[in-house]
XYZ file of C-alpha atoms in Angstrom:
438
model
C -9.636 -37.707 72.139
C -8.304 -36.827 75.445
C -4.834 -36.984 76.345
C -3.638 -33.572 74.808
C -0.111 -32.632 74.214
C 0.719 -29.311 74.119
C 1.403 -27.907 70.522
C 4.609 -28.633 69.636
C 4.464 -31.510 69.984
C 1.601 -31.804 66.691
C 3.083 -32.024 63.297
C 0.907 -29.174 61.070
C -0.497 -29.604 57.441
C -2.621 -27.619 55.948
C -4.876 -29.903 54.649
C -4.882 -33.981 56.115
C -6.697 -36.258 53.886
C -7.741 -39.953 55.518
C -7.990 -42.448 52.550
C -5.045 -42.982 49.824
C -7.958 -44.296 47.558
C -8.788 -42.543 44.355
C -10.554 -39.277 45.676
C -8.265 -38.632 47.965
C -5.237 -38.293 46.202
C -6.816 -36.562 43.722
C -7.790 -34.125 45.965
C -4.477 -34.088 47.825
C -2.693 -32.831 44.270
C -5.758 -30.891 43.739
C -4.353 -28.800 46.645
C -0.871 -29.545 46.713
C -0.645 -27.574 43.372
C -2.292 -24.336 45.074
C 1.230 -24.656 47.739
C -1.265 -26.465 50.271
C 0.943 -28.744 51.930
C -1.064 -31.716 52.485
C -1.209 -34.932 53.973
C -2.478 -38.380 52.796
C -3.266 -40.950 55.578
C -4.454 -44.227 54.481
C -4.311 -47.521 57.320
C -3.391 -50.075 54.246
C 0.093 -50.705 52.994
C 0.286 -49.561 49.735
C -1.812 -46.313 48.780
C -4.901 -47.044 45.425
C -5.040 -51.165 46.271
C -9.277 -50.543 45.224
C -7.997 -48.866 41.826
C -5.467 -51.974 41.675
C -7.766 -54.400 41.219
C -10.026 -52.715 39.624
C -11.354 -53.328 35.576
C -9.885 -56.682 36.238
C -6.070 -55.308 37.337
C -7.307 -52.752 33.971
C -8.860 -49.936 35.919
C -12.338 -49.174 34.264
C -11.018 -45.449 34.691
C -13.714 -43.224 33.413
C -16.214 -43.313 30.988
C -16.823 -40.666 27.930
C -20.171 -40.032 28.313
C -21.079 -38.720 31.586
C -24.073 -38.479 33.123
C -26.310 -37.522 36.788
C -28.274 -39.867 35.876
C -25.643 -42.042 35.596
C -25.761 -42.497 39.191
C -28.354 -42.865 42.386
C -28.366 -41.559 45.926
C -31.459 -39.860 48.118
C -29.705 -36.512 46.540
C -30.238 -37.544 42.355
C -28.794 -33.828 42.451
C -26.592 -33.607 44.252
C -23.519 -34.811 41.926
C -24.180 -32.315 38.751
C -22.340 -29.141 39.988
C -18.648 -31.395 40.011
C -19.612 -33.067 37.612
C -19.649 -30.115 35.864
C -16.850 -28.657 36.354
C -15.123 -31.509 36.724
C -15.731 -33.717 33.231
C -14.352 -36.836 32.942
C -12.020 -34.836 29.445
C -10.069 -33.620 32.110
C -9.282 -36.849 33.523
C -8.288 -38.298 30.098
C -6.134 -35.366 29.442
C -4.117 -36.356 32.199
C -4.039 -39.499 31.331
C -2.997 -38.996 27.950
C -0.312 -36.069 29.412
C 1.298 -39.363 31.288
C 0.845 -41.014 27.931
C -1.006 -44.383 29.338
C -2.508 -46.308 26.899
C -5.748 -46.247 26.620
C -8.812 -48.427 25.154
C -12.743 -48.057 24.894
C -14.496 -50.954 25.049
C -18.739 -50.917 24.630
C -21.316 -48.143 26.388
C -17.856 -44.983 26.154
C -16.040 -47.106 29.308
C -12.188 -46.453 29.186
C -9.520 -48.416 29.940
C -5.288 -48.762 30.211
C -4.336 -51.176 27.795
C -1.418 -52.492 30.192
C -2.087 -52.073 34.009
C -4.043 -50.068 36.468
C -1.091 -49.640 38.318
C -0.033 -46.597 34.871
C -2.930 -44.693 36.865
C -2.157 -45.162 40.410
C 1.583 -44.100 39.235
C 0.015 -40.966 37.665
C -1.577 -40.102 41.434
C 1.646 -40.656 42.714
C 3.734 -39.411 40.826
C 1.443 -35.918 40.645
C 0.840 -36.029 44.205
C 4.807 -35.566 44.513
C 5.477 -33.021 41.977
C 2.479 -30.852 43.906
C 4.962 -31.513 47.532
C 2.099 -33.344 48.495
C 2.989 -36.735 51.046
C 1.256 -39.588 51.767
C 2.502 -41.626 54.818
C 0.732 -45.875 54.830
C -0.544 -47.688 57.599
C -1.519 -45.078 59.995
C -4.625 -46.562 62.085
C -6.596 -43.579 63.272
C -6.703 -43.296 66.940
C -9.181 -40.206 66.799
C -9.517 -37.264 65.331
C -11.620 -33.699 67.869
C -12.628 -30.756 66.362
C -10.813 -27.622 68.409
C -11.838 -25.173 69.757
C -11.554 -21.096 68.881
C -8.370 -22.551 67.111
C -6.060 -20.057 64.895
C -4.687 -22.200 62.890
C -5.903 -25.640 63.010
C -9.506 -26.841 63.431
C -8.486 -30.657 63.827
C -6.395 -32.552 65.875
C -5.761 -36.585 65.303
C -3.583 -38.464 66.693
C -2.151 -41.798 65.213
C -0.940 -45.125 65.489
C 0.853 -47.849 63.378
C -1.487 -50.491 61.613
C -0.254 -53.393 62.870
C 0.443 -56.585 59.912
C -0.694 -59.638 60.878
C 1.886 -60.649 61.402
C 3.095 -58.440 64.104
C -0.264 -58.905 65.750
C 0.291 -62.024 66.408
C 4.137 -61.446 67.378
C 2.577 -59.218 69.892
C 0.448 -61.118 70.948
C 2.711 -63.927 71.832
C 5.376 -61.835 73.246
C 2.330 -60.329 75.748
C 3.837 -57.101 74.723
C 1.189 -55.473 75.602
C 2.441 -52.084 75.136
C 1.033 -48.967 74.408
C 2.000 -47.785 70.871
C 3.499 -44.510 70.187
C 1.069 -42.264 69.083
C 2.058 -39.289 66.707
C -0.199 -36.369 66.333
C -0.950 -33.765 63.715
C -2.962 -30.513 63.193
C -4.405 -29.259 60.277
C -6.902 -26.656 59.172
C -8.571 -28.344 56.573
C -9.690 -32.587 56.982
C -11.195 -34.098 53.878
C -12.342 -37.777 54.770
C -12.059 -39.803 51.115
C -12.588 -43.299 52.679
C -14.604 -44.751 49.924
C -16.749 -47.539 51.236
C -17.129 -50.762 53.236
C -17.018 -52.977 49.944
C -14.440 -55.475 49.512
C -13.275 -55.828 53.158
C -9.670 -57.845 51.587
C -8.759 -54.362 50.423
C -8.536 -52.540 53.790
C -11.979 -51.021 53.458
C -14.025 -49.979 56.634
C -16.790 -48.168 58.418
C -14.480 -45.379 59.547
C -15.070 -42.839 56.800
C -19.209 -42.616 58.336
C -18.116 -42.911 62.497
C -15.870 -39.629 62.179
C -19.333 -38.351 60.379
C -21.860 -39.784 62.956
C -18.744 -38.172 65.138
C -19.509 -34.529 63.475
C -22.984 -34.525 63.616
C -24.003 -36.784 59.409
C -26.571 -38.697 59.369
C -25.912 -41.925 57.094
C -28.508 -43.073 54.862
C -28.660 -46.552 55.284
C -25.821 -48.874 53.377
C -25.641 -52.040 51.770
C -23.139 -53.552 49.001
C -23.961 -53.003 45.180
C -21.982 -53.084 41.529
C -22.765 -57.407 43.356
C -23.247 -60.336 41.848
C -26.813 -61.814 43.168
C -27.497 -65.362 44.967
C -30.878 -68.288 45.196
C -31.633 -70.864 47.043
C -33.611 -74.008 46.485
C -34.179 -74.908 43.141
C -33.605 -72.087 41.177
C -30.195 -71.743 42.913
C -29.491 -75.592 41.452
C -30.693 -74.940 38.346
C -27.886 -71.474 38.097
C -25.364 -73.476 39.539
C -26.208 -76.125 36.691
C -25.498 -74.429 34.170
C -21.890 -71.701 35.872
C -19.758 -69.983 32.951
C -22.807 -69.306 30.190
C -23.060 -66.023 29.500
C -25.648 -64.303 27.162
C -27.208 -60.721 26.046
C -30.038 -60.197 28.454
C -32.628 -57.253 29.596
C -32.245 -57.686 33.065
C -35.463 -55.143 34.420
C -37.949 -54.930 38.198
C -39.959 -51.914 38.521
C -37.873 -48.434 38.183
C -35.397 -49.718 35.415
C -33.939 -51.915 32.319
C -30.470 -52.736 30.867
C -29.795 -54.313 27.942
C -26.022 -55.914 28.629
C -24.853 -59.754 29.802
C -24.935 -62.026 32.221
C -23.359 -64.949 33.427
C -24.325 -67.820 35.370
C -21.902 -68.570 38.816
C -22.176 -71.268 40.735
C -23.390 -68.662 43.550
C -25.195 -66.913 41.345
C -26.171 -64.608 38.829
C -23.013 -62.326 37.590
C -22.203 -59.819 34.607
C -22.423 -56.213 34.057
C -26.746 -56.769 34.211
C -26.604 -57.972 37.056
C -24.726 -55.326 38.360
C -27.029 -52.539 36.944
C -28.101 -53.998 38.314
C -27.925 -54.420 41.372
C -27.732 -51.073 42.538
C -31.973 -50.270 42.257
C -32.467 -53.824 44.187
C -33.422 -54.386 47.462
C -33.964 -57.240 49.607
C -36.823 -59.225 48.631
C -37.105 -57.699 45.041
C -38.196 -59.719 41.701
C -35.937 -59.292 39.022
C -36.939 -59.803 35.248
C -34.331 -61.357 32.740
C -35.414 -61.381 29.429
C -33.199 -64.680 27.226
C -33.995 -63.455 24.019
C -34.939 -59.705 24.243
C -35.125 -59.604 20.313
C -38.066 -61.742 19.907
C -41.791 -62.314 20.910
C -41.286 -65.498 21.854
C -45.310 -65.628 21.785
C -46.024 -64.293 18.846
C -43.661 -66.932 17.370
C -44.402 -69.912 19.544
C -48.416 -68.945 18.095
C -47.166 -68.705 14.354
C -45.460 -71.795 14.254
C -48.278 -73.818 15.849
C -49.942 -72.699 13.270
C -47.307 -73.041 10.134
C -45.370 -75.451 12.050
C -47.813 -77.586 14.174
C -45.699 -80.857 14.644
C -43.187 -78.393 16.141
C -41.984 -79.122 19.818
C -41.245 -76.346 21.704
C -37.810 -76.764 22.015
C -37.398 -76.827 18.197
C -39.222 -73.950 17.572
C -36.502 -72.401 20.852
C -32.880 -74.066 19.299
C -34.314 -72.863 15.529
C -34.470 -69.085 16.039
C -32.093 -69.241 18.651
C -29.596 -70.505 16.282
C -30.584 -68.542 12.929
C -26.891 -66.643 12.555
C -27.066 -63.511 14.454
C -24.339 -64.338 17.695
C -26.428 -62.084 19.414
C -29.539 -64.025 19.006
C -28.599 -67.680 20.560
C -28.993 -69.524 23.738
C -26.802 -72.196 24.865
C -27.701 -75.809 23.940
C -27.642 -76.617 28.070
C -29.719 -73.339 29.128
C -31.832 -74.232 26.703
C -32.206 -78.018 27.929
C -31.861 -77.137 31.018
C -35.295 -74.576 30.949
C -37.267 -77.520 29.456
C -36.745 -79.062 32.050
C -37.231 -76.784 34.687
C -40.177 -74.472 32.597
C -41.842 -77.164 29.533
C -40.699 -80.644 30.899
C -44.431 -81.459 30.925
C -45.338 -80.895 27.466
C -41.292 -81.103 25.985
C -42.833 -83.744 23.431
C -45.647 -82.327 22.838
C -46.377 -81.200 19.463
C -47.735 -77.748 19.269
C -51.599 -78.543 17.866
C -52.210 -80.725 21.273
C -51.366 -77.028 23.583
C -52.902 -74.658 24.304
C -52.768 -71.006 23.235
C -52.713 -70.320 27.477
C -50.242 -72.089 27.898
C -47.803 -71.305 25.267
C -48.332 -67.289 25.512
C -47.832 -68.567 30.125
C -43.648 -69.448 28.439
C -43.312 -67.143 25.897
C -43.963 -64.714 27.732
C -41.406 -66.203 30.588
C -38.403 -66.701 28.091
C -39.111 -62.853 27.735
C -39.637 -62.312 31.590
C -38.517 -64.938 33.120
C -39.477 -64.103 37.257
C -36.656 -64.169 39.863
C -36.714 -63.631 43.368
C -32.518 -63.234 44.403
C -32.129 -64.537 47.941
C -29.374 -61.788 47.987
C -26.123 -61.124 46.701
C -22.607 -62.105 47.346
C -22.042 -58.449 49.715
C -19.856 -56.628 50.219
C -17.543 -59.640 49.419
C -17.269 -58.299 46.126
C -19.186 -56.042 45.597
C -17.476 -53.551 43.776
C -19.344 -50.019 45.543
C -21.125 -49.370 48.589
C -24.786 -47.717 47.543
C -25.344 -45.730 50.625
C -23.443 -43.683 52.985
C -23.440 -40.035 54.102
C -26.451 -37.887 53.912
C -25.985 -35.184 51.001
C -28.331 -32.585 51.988
C -25.552 -32.101 54.895
C -22.868 -31.476 51.957
C -21.774 -28.986 50.047
C -23.117 -30.418 46.630
C -19.477 -26.949 45.259
C -17.269 -27.819 47.843
C -17.832 -31.029 49.161
C -17.767 -29.437 52.722
C -19.624 -30.873 56.260
C -22.787 -28.703 56.515
C -22.144 -29.225 60.172
C -18.588 -28.107 60.911
C -16.562 -26.015 59.218
C -13.017 -28.083 57.722
C -14.536 -31.180 57.183
C -14.976 -32.538 54.467
C -16.264 -35.734 52.584
C -15.525 -36.654 48.715
C -15.573 -40.395 47.189
C -17.101 -43.692 47.485
C -18.541 -42.888 51.297
C -20.940 -40.358 50.426
C -24.392 -41.396 49.176
C -24.018 -41.011 45.504
C -23.381 -44.523 44.197
C -22.840 -44.848 39.695
C -23.414 -47.273 37.227
C -20.666 -49.863 36.154
C -18.832 -47.810 33.659
C -15.890 -46.003 35.044
C -18.626 -43.352 36.694
C -17.348 -44.234 40.470
C -14.243 -43.190 39.421
C -15.972 -39.986 38.102
C -16.918 -38.631 40.326
C -13.901 -39.714 43.027
C -11.659 -37.512 40.928
C -14.264 -34.872 39.979
C -15.618 -34.679 43.868
C -11.760 -34.719 44.486
C -11.622 -32.217 42.202
C -14.086 -29.832 43.697
C -13.331 -30.492 47.393
C -9.069 -29.798 45.884
C -10.131 -26.161 44.519
C -11.407 -25.067 47.975
C -9.418 -26.284 50.501
């Protein structure tokens, strides 16, 4: 920032938070309750956009069972302090106090009964009650640390974030005049900008740029909690099954998840795939157990002895139609798998199929090996994996070890939670411990 102005032209705040998302708003209301003068800046035209779209519009705002092992990052221990000091019960208490109806789904996930808007309304009401100011459509033009500042450590210049229509109008009128800038100063600057996921919601790399400006290291970022995509014949097979969902065990060398999987026109989605994507890297193979409740090799070999004239599809269909919905392999999927895996012996009786082939087929049904070509990317990813290196940030306060008065909270950090409300809980917890000290 080269165009310094005298201090009287700057509005002073105790705390400025960049980002009006989950972590930013929670930090703001926490700091505001302590009597701090807080300003939240966001370039979007509405606060909490990602909150509103989360959980299918119902906001999976936390989980009953939050443990450090539900989070990944280069430093596995970093999240422990904040999560222990702000457990999910604290946020649930706030939701209850605001009389927001909610319900529990599988695996301890908590959702609003009505709308995610209830959570955002609650956060904004708490911010208002705490005297917090929220300024939207505010583009951050520059941030600079002030050397030897008495009451301020940072200086920010902002201008109006233009809509697409406004940008086009300026372009058509050949209006090249520079937009007026507004200056701010603060003692504590909190970066709560989120990650790169879902750019249509306004995601940007500003937080990472600021981190690097102040000497921080970035752990490589990637789209996560995201569906897998496939090409070639596997992709064609998957696309032909779009709309089919079934319980599976999805795994790789690092972890496994017993959850539902969904075939789509683009690839494989559903909770099992989203969870596994947190632990997947480009070029790696994933394994899908399509019939997680039975040893298919043992079943096929046993039927070869007891019912030698049966066909493979009959064995699989009889098993999967046994009345337990969790066992059922949809008929369309069974037909497609037959074409894909055992088309050459589809009409061959079990007695005439070698044990080795049945063993191989059983192993495939219990561990279908697939290599995704990639993922759907940031466009649909629920979170960004990677981010600001946590070894360079205090786990107790979220303050930068490189720059006094600078803080990082929420998704911008290299902390990524599982699907199921864990990323929101990290937002609340990291926002809380930061808001307690700024």
